[in-house]
Structures are given as structure tokens and as C-alpha cells.
Amino acid sequence: MVASKEVKLRKDKSVFDLVSEHNHEKVVFCHDKDTGLKAIICIHNTVLGPALGGTRMWSYTSEAEALEDVLRLSRGMTYKAAISGLNLGGGKAVIIGDAKKDKNEALLRKFGRFIKNLNGCYITAEDVGMTTKDMEYIRMETEHVSGLPESMGGSGDPSPVSAYGTYMGMKAAAKKAFGSDSLEGRKVSVQGAGHVGAYLIELLKKENAEIYVTDIYEDRLREVSKKFGAKVVGMEEIYDLDVDIYSPCGLGGTINDNTIDRLRCKVIAGCANNQLRDEQVHGSALMTKGIVYAPDFLINAGGLINVYSELIGYNRDNAYAQTERIYGYTLDIFDLAEKEGMHTQQAAMKMAEKRIESIGRVRSTF
Ligand code: NAD
């Protein structure tokens, strides 16, 4: 989620100013009066392949906030696909609305029609507020959807694979910070007990970590805390906890000017997209503070790897094996950052950009 302050600051910018800032290729505004659909599909970069990225449904406080979110998220997908070695570009979509109240078959199928009209330039999947069942409705209108239920020959919910990759990245970050990748006895705070958060907590529990958890939804929080013996903490309290590892698993932008000074952890490793409100400012602030930051787009790529493998012929074992490599890639990024005196987000972006540039050149001739 983007802070309202940031959105206000950007009100003076036109849509094209925002789109050109990070060189996005295409933004599609989808509207349908009958179903009440208001959605934005955003394609950031298609040098490596079609833009694949999930659809998020969220009660944004303004359209500007939704646009800002989808621009940031789609750009993140470009980096995620590139660093994971996938032949995919970056895209994302947001539907403005309350996923618990406003979602229905007609709205999702209408949204599917808009995706169909993009002729495969954009492929959707699940994100916050969406389920495999929703993908089924979208599939009724377009083939450009991944993350379908297993009963339909799809790869099912990507969340367990996302959680596994995040866990691998967390272990690599622990190795860097503490000299051992064991999480036994480590205090880990998880912000967001949603799909990925809960699977991550399950993995942490198996390794006997001491888990703290918070969420906006009380019921979900109670359920997850009871199931895995995680201690419930407040939504604000999580930033002040004396923990080893802070794991943002809700929405983005939680690492910012208001929170960095409060953090007492040595490692940040979570699945949320766009955790740094400002990549350069806050990436650098974490480095100065001596916090090992595992770049989000690198360690949360398991879900993308999973939905990508659905497109090329799904094999669950292969998807997990590829996701496991995130451990080594994360250590490589830490090494690169140290060698080049940059923060870890910068190093990961550099690695991804290098691949986009070199493969772009490969494809420059017929
Ligand atoms: P989800 O909707 O199932 O869960 C998110 C949870 O976070 C919700 O329960 C929500 O109430 C909670 N939350 C949001 N903001 C919060 C805050 N400030 N404090 C506490 N709780 C908060 O979503 P998900 O699929 O688990 O995804 C979580 C994050 O991981 C998102 O940023 C998503 O973009 C990212 N991600 C998900 C996948 C995937 O496979 N689902 C893959 C890569 C990245």
C-alpha cells in the first residue's frame, strides 16, 4: 500500500509523468458500469517475454493510490522475473474494491475480457484479495491466466511456493547476519498472516523459531496464532519488537522514514512486494543501520516460478527445486553488494537489469 502522503505529493504529476518516470510500456484503465468494475492493468517491460503478474483486489482510498500501487508492482515484476532467470516481462493489475464484498463472477469475467483484449501481452495470476477460484472465472473469458486450480490442470495456489522461497531467502540472510542459517530459537516477527504469511509461519514453526504475528483481520490472526503457537502483537507494536528477523508479509512500503529508526532486528526478509517505500533512500538507510535486507523481488519469486512453470508444463518438484535456488542467489547478491559497496536492493536491481539488457541485445536481430 502506498502512503497517502506520497500520493498527495504526486498529485501534481500527470498520468504520463508517472508512466514515463520508470519507463512503463502500457497502462490500461478498465471500466464497466454494469458490474462496477474499476481496474488498472499495467505492463512495465516485455523485453524478456509477456508481462506476467497477479491481480490485486484492494479497497484503495483513492484512484491515485491504486495507480501508484500498480505502477510500482508491475515494475517489481520485471525485476523479479529477470533475476529469477524467467523469460517473462513485468506486469500487474489492480481491481479497486473490497475483495470480501465486491467480488463476483460477472465482475471477474468482465475483467477477464479486458485481459483477453491484450492478446497475451499480459498474463494474470493471484495476488492479494484473489483466489484460485477467481482465476477460474477469469479463465472462462481468456486463456491468459495462470495459477489455475489443480482440478483444471493448473498449478494451484502459488502461496506455499512463495513462502518456501521467502524462507530460503530468510535463511540465507540469517547466515549472512548471524553466521548460521538455522532459525531455531530465532525471534521472527511476521507482519500479515495471509496466504503466504501463514505458510511461512508453518515453516518457521517446524524449525522451532519463536514467532510473533500481526494482521488487520482479527479472525485470521487468532486462527493462525492458535494453529502455530505464534504470539499475537499489535499492528504498530511489530515495528518496536526486539526480534532477530522482521518479515513483512502484508502490503508494501512498510520500511520507511517512520519505521526504520524503530526496527531492532538484524534481518529483514519477507514476501511482501515493494517493502522499501523508496528503494534508494531506504535501502541505503538499512545498510547504514547494519540490517541485512533480503530484496523482496528476489526472495518472493517462488510463486512466479510456480505460475511460470504452469505455462511451460507444470511439474511441482521442478518448481520447488528452482525456488530452492533462491538461497544461493540471495547469498550471491549479498556478496555483490559487499564487493561493490552498494546496498542489497541496488545489487539485486543491477543483476536483473544486466540480464534484461543482455537478452534484449540477443533479441535485437531477426
Ligand atoms: P493475502 O491477502 O492472503 O494476505 C495479506 C495479509 O496481510 C492479509 O491478511 C492482510 O490483512 C494483512 N496485512 C496487510 N497489511 C498489513 C499490515 N500493515 N499489518 C498487518 N497485516 C497486514 O496476501 P498474500 O497472497 O499472502 O500476499 C502477501 C504479500 O506477498 C503481498 O504483498 C503480495 O503482493 C506478496 N506476494 C504474494 C505472493 C503469492 O504467492 N501470494 C507471491 C509474491 C509476493
Short mmCIF file of C-alpha atoms and ligand atoms in Angstrom, two decimals:
data_model
loop_
_atom_site.label_atom_id
_atom_site.label_comp_id
_atom_site.label_asym_id
_atom_site.label_seq_id
_atom_site.Cartn_x
_atom_site.Cartn_y
_atom_site.Cartn_z
CA MET A 1 0.00 0.00 0.00
CA VAL A 2 1.26 3.48 -0.77
CA ALA A 3 1.16 6.10 1.95
CA SER A 4 -1.37 8.86 1.40
CA LYS A 5 1.44 11.40 1.88
CA GLU A 6 3.28 10.04 -1.12
CA VAL A 7 0.15 10.01 -3.26
CA LYS A 8 -0.58 13.63 -2.36
CA LEU A 9 2.94 14.62 -3.34
CA ARG A 10 2.36 13.08 -6.74
CA LYS A 11 -0.98 14.71 -7.42
CA ASP A 12 0.73 17.40 -9.46
CA LYS A 13 2.06 14.75 -11.83
CA SER A 14 0.08 13.70 -14.87
CA VAL A 15 -0.55 10.03 -15.61
CA PHE A 16 2.04 10.21 -18.39
CA ASP A 17 4.57 11.77 -15.99
CA LEU A 18 4.11 8.79 -13.70
CA VAL A 19 4.22 6.28 -16.55
CA SER A 20 7.37 7.72 -18.07
CA GLU A 21 9.17 8.01 -14.71
CA HIS A 22 10.07 4.30 -14.76
CA ASN A 23 9.53 3.71 -18.45
CA HIS A 24 6.31 1.67 -18.27
CA GLU A 25 5.10 0.38 -21.61
CA LYS A 26 1.36 0.37 -21.20
CA VAL A 27 -1.40 1.24 -18.72
CA VAL A 28 -4.95 0.09 -19.37
CA PHE A 29 -7.88 1.51 -17.41
CA CYS A 30 -10.73 -0.98 -17.33
CA HIS A 31 -14.24 0.21 -16.51
CA ASP A 32 -17.62 -1.47 -16.68
CA LYS A 33 -20.74 0.19 -15.38
CA ASP A 34 -22.87 -2.96 -15.14
CA THR A 35 -20.52 -4.91 -12.89
CA GLY A 36 -18.94 -1.87 -11.21
CA LEU A 37 -15.50 -2.99 -12.39
CA LYS A 38 -12.74 -0.44 -11.96
CA ALA A 39 -9.35 -1.94 -12.68
CA ILE A 40 -5.94 -0.91 -13.94
CA ILE A 41 -3.65 -3.26 -15.87
CA CYS A 42 -0.07 -2.12 -16.07
CA ILE A 43 2.67 -3.51 -18.29
CA HIS A 44 6.11 -2.34 -17.30
CA ASN A 45 8.52 -4.18 -19.59
CA THR A 46 8.24 -7.03 -22.10
CA VAL A 47 11.86 -7.38 -23.25
CA LEU A 48 12.19 -10.87 -21.75
CA GLY A 49 8.68 -12.08 -22.57
CA PRO A 50 4.98 -11.47 -21.89
CA ALA A 51 4.26 -9.50 -18.74
CA LEU A 52 3.12 -11.89 -16.02
CA GLY A 53 1.92 -10.63 -12.67
CA GLY A 54 -1.00 -11.18 -10.36
CA THR A 55 -4.14 -9.17 -9.90
CA ARG A 56 -4.63 -7.46 -6.55
CA MET A 57 -8.06 -6.51 -5.24
CA TRP A 58 -7.91 -3.87 -2.53
CA SER A 59 -10.03 -1.05 -1.08
CA TYR A 60 -7.75 1.76 -2.19
CA THR A 61 -8.52 5.11 -0.63
CA SER A 62 -8.16 6.84 -4.00
CA GLU A 63 -7.64 6.07 -7.68
CA ALA A 64 -4.24 7.79 -7.45
CA GLU A 65 -3.25 5.30 -4.77
CA ALA A 66 -4.34 2.37 -6.96
CA LEU A 67 -2.39 3.71 -9.94
CA GLU A 68 0.71 4.28 -7.85
CA ASP A 69 0.47 0.75 -6.48
CA VAL A 70 0.07 -0.94 -9.86
CA LEU A 71 2.93 1.07 -11.37
CA ARG A 72 5.24 0.04 -8.53
CA LEU A 73 4.08 -3.57 -8.50
CA SER A 74 4.42 -4.10 -12.27
CA ARG A 75 7.96 -2.70 -12.23
CA GLY A 76 8.80 -5.05 -9.37
CA MET A 77 7.61 -7.98 -11.50
CA THR A 78 10.06 -7.05 -14.27
CA TYR A 79 12.92 -7.29 -11.78
CA LYS A 80 11.55 -10.45 -10.18
CA ALA A 81 11.27 -12.33 -13.48
CA ALA A 82 14.65 -11.10 -14.69
CA ILE A 83 16.59 -12.05 -11.56
CA SER A 84 14.87 -15.44 -11.41
CA GLY A 85 16.04 -16.31 -14.93
CA LEU A 86 12.49 -16.49 -16.32
CA ASN A 87 11.52 -15.49 -19.85
CA LEU A 88 8.87 -13.11 -18.65
CA GLY A 89 8.30 -9.39 -18.54
CA GLY A 90 6.73 -7.44 -15.70
CA GLY A 91 3.08 -6.56 -15.34
CA LYS A 92 0.41 -6.38 -12.68
CA ALA A 93 -3.24 -5.45 -12.30
CA VAL A 94 -5.33 -3.97 -9.53
CA ILE A 95 -9.08 -4.08 -9.06
CA ILE A 96 -10.40 -1.27 -6.90
CA GLY A 97 -12.83 -2.70 -4.36
CA ASP A 98 -13.33 -4.79 -1.25
CA ALA A 99 -12.47 -8.41 -2.08
CA LYS A 100 -14.76 -9.61 0.71
CA LYS A 101 -17.82 -7.68 -0.56
CA ASP A 102 -17.45 -6.52 -4.16
CA LYS A 103 -16.07 -9.61 -5.90
CA ASN A 104 -18.40 -11.73 -8.03
CA GLU A 105 -18.38 -13.90 -11.14
CA ALA A 106 -19.59 -11.20 -13.54
CA LEU A 107 -17.03 -8.65 -12.37
CA LEU A 108 -14.18 -11.14 -12.67
CA ARG A 109 -15.29 -12.35 -16.10
CA LYS A 110 -15.61 -8.79 -17.35
CA PHE A 111 -12.08 -8.21 -16.08
CA GLY A 112 -11.06 -11.35 -18.00
CA ARG A 113 -12.42 -9.77 -21.21
CA PHE A 114 -10.06 -6.83 -20.76
CA ILE A 115 -7.12 -9.22 -20.32
CA LYS A 116 -8.22 -11.12 -23.44
CA ASN A 117 -8.07 -7.89 -25.46
CA LEU A 118 -4.37 -7.57 -24.64
CA ASN A 119 -3.71 -10.68 -26.76
CA GLY A 120 -1.20 -12.33 -24.43
CA CYS A 121 0.88 -9.24 -23.73
CA TYR A 122 -0.28 -9.57 -20.11
CA ILE A 123 -0.90 -12.82 -18.22
CA THR A 124 -2.59 -12.64 -14.85
CA ALA A 125 -2.48 -14.77 -11.67
CA GLU A 126 -3.41 -14.39 -7.98
CA ASP A 127 -2.32 -11.61 -5.67
CA VAL A 128 -3.75 -10.09 -2.50
CA GLY A 129 -7.51 -10.47 -2.36
CA MET A 130 -7.67 -13.10 -5.13
CA THR A 131 -8.02 -16.89 -5.09
CA THR A 132 -7.62 -19.82 -7.49
CA LYS A 133 -11.43 -19.85 -7.81
CA ASP A 134 -11.28 -16.27 -9.12
CA MET A 135 -8.70 -17.39 -11.70
CA GLU A 136 -11.23 -19.99 -12.81
CA TYR A 137 -13.77 -17.24 -13.61
CA ILE A 138 -11.15 -15.19 -15.46
CA ARG A 139 -10.19 -18.33 -17.42
CA MET A 140 -13.76 -18.52 -18.74
CA GLU A 141 -13.01 -15.37 -20.76
CA THR A 142 -9.30 -15.60 -21.52
CA GLU A 143 -6.53 -18.18 -21.73
CA HIS A 144 -4.01 -15.62 -20.48
CA VAL A 145 -4.23 -16.63 -16.85
CA SER A 146 -2.05 -18.82 -14.67
CA GLY A 147 -2.35 -20.14 -11.14
CA LEU A 148 -5.46 -22.15 -12.03
CA PRO A 149 -6.82 -24.80 -9.64
CA GLU A 150 -5.16 -28.23 -9.82
CA SER A 151 -8.55 -29.70 -10.78
CA MET A 152 -8.26 -27.70 -14.03
CA GLY A 153 -4.73 -28.91 -14.72
CA GLY A 154 -3.21 -25.79 -13.17
CA SER A 155 -0.51 -25.35 -10.55
CA GLY A 156 -2.94 -24.33 -7.80
CA ASP A 157 -2.29 -21.77 -5.10
CA PRO A 158 1.22 -20.28 -5.55
CA SER A 159 1.40 -19.14 -1.92
CA PRO A 160 3.14 -22.23 -0.45
CA VAL A 161 5.89 -21.92 -3.08
CA SER A 162 6.20 -18.17 -2.42
CA ALA A 163 6.52 -18.95 1.27
CA TYR A 164 9.19 -21.59 0.60
CA GLY A 165 11.29 -19.16 -1.45
CA THR A 166 10.90 -16.47 1.21
CA TYR A 167 12.00 -18.97 3.83
CA MET A 168 15.07 -19.85 1.71
CA GLY A 169 15.92 -16.14 1.37
CA MET A 170 15.41 -15.66 5.11
CA LYS A 171 17.80 -18.50 5.89
CA ALA A 172 20.42 -17.03 3.55
CA ALA A 173 20.02 -13.64 5.25
CA ALA A 174 20.34 -15.31 8.67
CA LYS A 175 23.58 -16.93 7.52
CA LYS A 176 24.89 -13.54 6.49
CA ALA A 177 23.83 -11.80 9.71
CA PHE A 178 24.38 -14.49 12.34
CA GLY A 179 26.86 -16.85 10.67
CA SER A 180 24.34 -19.72 10.68
CA ASP A 181 21.22 -20.28 8.63
CA SER A 182 19.45 -22.13 11.41
CA LEU A 183 16.30 -20.34 12.54
CA GLU A 184 15.89 -22.45 15.66
CA GLY A 185 15.21 -20.17 18.61
CA ARG A 186 15.35 -17.06 16.42
CA LYS A 187 12.72 -14.45 17.16
CA VAL A 188 10.83 -13.74 13.95
CA SER A 189 8.01 -11.21 13.60
CA VAL A 190 5.62 -11.81 10.70
CA GLN A 191 3.51 -8.86 9.53
CA GLY A 192 0.47 -10.32 7.78
CA ALA A 193 -0.99 -13.77 8.37
CA GLY A 194 -2.46 -14.16 4.90
CA HIS A 195 -1.84 -16.89 2.36
CA VAL A 196 1.95 -16.62 2.19
CA GLY A 197 2.40 -15.40 5.78
CA ALA A 198 0.64 -18.46 7.20
CA TYR A 199 2.67 -20.93 5.11
CA LEU A 200 5.85 -19.13 6.12
CA ILE A 201 4.84 -19.35 9.78
CA GLU A 202 4.30 -23.08 9.32
CA LEU A 203 7.87 -23.48 8.03
CA LEU A 204 9.24 -21.33 10.86
CA LYS A 205 7.33 -23.38 13.40
CA LYS A 206 8.87 -26.58 12.01
CA GLU A 207 12.26 -25.08 12.65
CA ASN A 208 11.32 -24.06 16.20
CA ALA A 209 11.60 -20.32 15.68
CA GLU A 210 9.89 -18.03 18.20
CA ILE A 211 7.14 -16.42 16.13
CA TYR A 212 5.30 -13.11 16.59
CA VAL A 213 2.43 -12.24 14.28
CA THR A 214 0.06 -9.39 13.49
CA ASP A 215 -2.74 -8.83 10.97
CA ILE A 216 -5.54 -6.41 10.19
CA TYR A 217 -8.12 -9.21 10.41
CA GLU A 218 -8.68 -10.41 13.97
CA ASP A 219 -10.22 -13.75 13.00
CA ARG A 220 -7.37 -14.69 10.72
CA LEU A 221 -4.85 -13.59 13.31
CA ARG A 222 -6.43 -15.72 16.02
CA GLU A 223 -6.68 -18.74 13.70
CA VAL A 224 -3.02 -18.63 12.60
CA SER A 225 -1.71 -17.81 16.05
CA LYS A 226 -3.61 -20.74 17.59
CA LYS A 227 -2.60 -23.20 14.88
CA PHE A 228 1.11 -22.48 15.06
CA GLY A 229 1.56 -21.13 18.57
CA ALA A 230 2.62 -17.68 17.34
CA LYS A 231 2.39 -14.75 19.76
CA VAL A 232 -0.06 -12.05 18.69
CA VAL A 233 1.26 -8.48 18.61
CA GLY A 234 -0.29 -5.14 17.65
CA MET A 235 -0.14 -3.63 14.16
CA GLU A 236 2.15 -0.81 15.34
CA GLU A 237 3.89 -2.78 18.07
CA ILE A 238 5.53 -5.01 15.45
CA TYR A 239 7.97 -2.23 14.47
CA ASP A 240 9.31 -1.87 18.03
CA LEU A 241 9.76 -5.56 18.87
CA ASP A 242 13.11 -6.87 19.97
CA VAL A 243 13.40 -9.59 17.34
CA ASP A 244 16.15 -11.10 15.18
CA ILE A 245 14.13 -11.06 11.97
CA TYR A 246 11.30 -8.86 10.75
CA SER A 247 9.26 -10.42 7.95
CA PRO A 248 6.91 -8.06 6.07
CA CYS A 249 4.17 -10.27 4.59
CA GLY A 250 1.31 -7.78 4.22
CA LEU A 251 1.42 -4.91 1.77
CA GLY A 252 4.38 -2.83 0.62
CA GLY A 253 6.00 0.38 1.83
CA THR A 254 6.35 -0.66 5.48
CA ILE A 255 10.08 0.12 5.51
CA ASN A 256 10.07 3.89 5.50
CA ASP A 257 11.10 7.08 7.33
CA ASN A 258 8.65 6.37 10.14
CA THR A 259 9.65 2.78 10.80
CA ILE A 260 13.38 2.31 10.14
CA ASP A 261 14.53 4.03 13.36
CA ARG A 262 12.20 1.82 15.36
CA LEU A 263 13.36 -1.52 13.95
CA ARG A 264 15.56 -3.58 16.28
CA CYS A 265 16.04 -6.60 14.03
CA LYS A 266 19.24 -7.67 12.28
CA VAL A 267 17.48 -9.17 9.26
CA ILE A 268 14.51 -8.18 7.09
CA ALA A 269 13.16 -10.95 4.90
CA GLY A 270 9.53 -11.18 3.87
CA CYS A 271 7.25 -11.89 0.96
CA ALA A 272 5.51 -8.52 0.58
CA ASN A 273 6.17 -6.72 -2.69
CA ASN A 274 7.80 -3.27 -2.66
CA GLN A 275 8.73 -3.27 1.00
CA LEU A 276 11.02 -0.24 0.71
CA ARG A 277 8.93 2.90 0.33
CA ASP A 278 11.87 4.44 -1.53
CA GLU A 279 14.29 1.87 -2.93
CA GLN A 280 17.41 4.02 -2.79
CA VAL A 281 16.77 6.08 0.36
CA HIS A 282 15.52 3.22 2.50
CA GLY A 283 17.78 0.53 1.02
CA SER A 284 20.71 2.71 1.92
CA ALA A 285 19.30 3.52 5.40
CA LEU A 286 19.07 -0.20 6.20
CA MET A 287 22.67 -0.71 5.11
CA THR A 288 23.81 2.16 7.36
CA LYS A 289 21.88 0.63 10.25
CA GLY A 290 23.58 -2.72 9.67
CA ILE A 291 20.35 -4.56 8.89
CA VAL A 292 20.69 -7.36 6.33
CA TYR A 293 17.89 -6.81 3.85
CA ALA A 294 16.93 -9.69 1.55
CA PRO A 295 15.45 -7.95 -1.53
CA ASP A 296 11.75 -8.75 -1.76
CA PHE A 297 11.55 -9.34 -5.51
CA LEU A 298 14.34 -11.89 -5.23
CA ILE A 299 13.09 -13.95 -2.31
CA ASN A 300 9.35 -13.87 -3.01
CA ALA A 301 9.76 -15.20 -6.58
CA GLY A 302 8.61 -18.76 -5.73
CA GLY A 303 5.01 -18.00 -6.71
CA LEU A 304 6.09 -16.54 -10.03
CA ILE A 305 8.32 -19.54 -10.68
CA ASN A 306 5.33 -21.77 -9.92
CA VAL A 307 2.88 -19.98 -12.24
CA TYR A 308 5.54 -19.73 -14.95
CA SER A 309 6.06 -23.48 -14.85
CA GLU A 310 2.32 -23.90 -15.34
CA LEU A 311 2.72 -22.11 -18.69
CA ILE A 312 5.57 -24.36 -19.86
CA GLY A 313 4.27 -27.69 -18.45
CA TYR A 314 3.78 -27.95 -14.71
CA ASN A 315 5.98 -30.06 -12.51
CA ARG A 316 5.72 -29.29 -8.81
CA ASP A 317 9.07 -30.83 -7.88
CA ASN A 318 10.85 -28.74 -10.50
CA ALA A 319 9.12 -25.58 -9.32
CA TYR A 320 10.25 -26.26 -5.73
CA ALA A 321 13.78 -27.16 -6.85
CA GLN A 322 14.05 -23.92 -8.80
CA THR A 323 12.65 -21.98 -5.85
CA GLU A 324 15.20 -23.55 -3.51
CA ARG A 325 17.94 -21.86 -5.54
CA ILE A 326 16.80 -18.54 -4.06
CA TYR A 327 19.05 -19.41 -1.09
CA GLY A 328 22.19 -19.31 -3.26
CA TYR A 329 21.04 -16.31 -5.31
CA THR A 330 20.46 -14.33 -2.12
CA LEU A 331 23.97 -15.08 -0.87
CA ASP A 332 25.30 -14.04 -4.31
CA ILE A 333 23.51 -10.70 -4.00
CA PHE A 334 24.97 -10.12 -0.53
CA ASP A 335 28.45 -10.81 -1.95
CA LEU A 336 27.90 -8.48 -4.91
CA ALA A 337 26.61 -5.72 -2.63
CA GLU A 338 29.63 -6.04 -0.37
CA LYS A 339 32.09 -6.14 -3.25
CA GLU A 340 30.63 -3.09 -4.94
CA GLY A 341 29.82 -1.13 -1.78
CA MET A 342 26.13 -0.89 -2.58
CA HIS A 343 23.02 -1.77 -0.67
CA THR A 344 21.42 -5.14 -1.36
CA GLN A 345 18.39 -3.77 -3.22
CA GLN A 346 20.74 -1.90 -5.54
CA ALA A 347 22.82 -5.04 -6.13
CA ALA A 348 19.75 -7.13 -6.93
CA MET A 349 18.44 -4.49 -9.32
CA LYS A 350 21.81 -4.30 -11.03
CA MET A 351 21.85 -8.06 -11.55
CA ALA A 352 18.31 -8.03 -13.00
CA GLU A 353 18.99 -5.05 -15.28
CA LYS A 354 22.12 -6.73 -16.61
CA ARG A 355 20.08 -9.74 -17.74
CA ILE A 356 17.36 -7.60 -19.36
CA GLU A 357 19.99 -5.61 -21.24
CA SER A 358 21.97 -8.60 -22.47
CA ILE A 359 18.94 -10.67 -23.51
CA GLY A 360 17.42 -7.59 -25.13
CA ARG A 361 20.53 -7.42 -27.31
CA VAL A 362 20.26 -11.13 -28.17
CA ARG A 363 16.78 -10.43 -29.48
CA SER A 364 17.72 -7.31 -31.39
CA THR A 365 18.21 -9.20 -34.65
CA PHE A 366 15.70 -11.28 -36.60
P1 NAD B 1 -3.16 -12.13 1.49
O1 NAD B 1 -4.19 -11.15 1.09
O2 NAD B 1 -3.55 -13.55 1.59
O3 NAD B 1 -2.56 -11.72 2.90
C1 NAD B 1 -2.10 -10.47 3.23
C2 NAD B 1 -2.43 -10.29 4.69
O4 NAD B 1 -1.69 -9.18 5.18
C3 NAD B 1 -3.90 -10.01 4.95
O5 NAD B 1 -4.39 -10.92 5.92
C4 NAD B 1 -3.90 -8.56 5.44
O6 NAD B 1 -4.90 -8.32 6.40
C5 NAD B 1 -2.53 -8.44 6.05
N1 NAD B 1 -1.99 -7.08 6.12
C6 NAD B 1 -1.91 -6.15 5.13
N2 NAD B 1 -1.30 -5.05 5.58
C7 NAD B 1 -0.98 -5.29 6.88
C8 NAD B 1 -0.34 -4.53 7.89
N3 NAD B 1 0.10 -3.29 7.68
N4 NAD B 1 -0.18 -5.09 9.12
C9 NAD B 1 -0.62 -6.34 9.35
N5 NAD B 1 -1.24 -7.11 8.44
C10 NAD B 1 -1.41 -6.58 7.22
O7 NAD B 1 -1.91 -11.93 0.51
P2 NAD B 1 -0.72 -12.93 0.21
O8 NAD B 1 -1.03 -13.64 -1.02
O9 NAD B 1 -0.36 -13.67 1.44
O10 NAD B 1 0.45 -11.88 -0.15
C11 NAD B 1 1.12 -11.16 0.87
C12 NAD B 1 2.18 -10.27 0.23
O11 NAD B 1 3.10 -11.05 -0.53
C13 NAD B 1 1.64 -9.24 -0.77
O12 NAD B 1 2.43 -8.08 -0.72
C14 NAD B 1 1.81 -9.92 -2.11
O13 NAD B 1 1.89 -9.00 -3.17
C15 NAD B 1 3.12 -10.63 -1.87
N6 NAD B 1 3.34 -11.80 -2.70
C16 NAD B 1 2.44 -12.81 -2.71
C17 NAD B 1 2.68 -13.93 -3.49
C18 NAD B 1 1.73 -15.10 -3.50
O14 NAD B 1 2.11 -16.17 -3.99
N7 NAD B 1 0.53 -14.96 -2.97
C19 NAD B 1 3.85 -14.01 -4.24
C20 NAD B 1 4.78 -12.98 -4.18
C21 NAD B 1 4.50 -11.86 -3.40
#
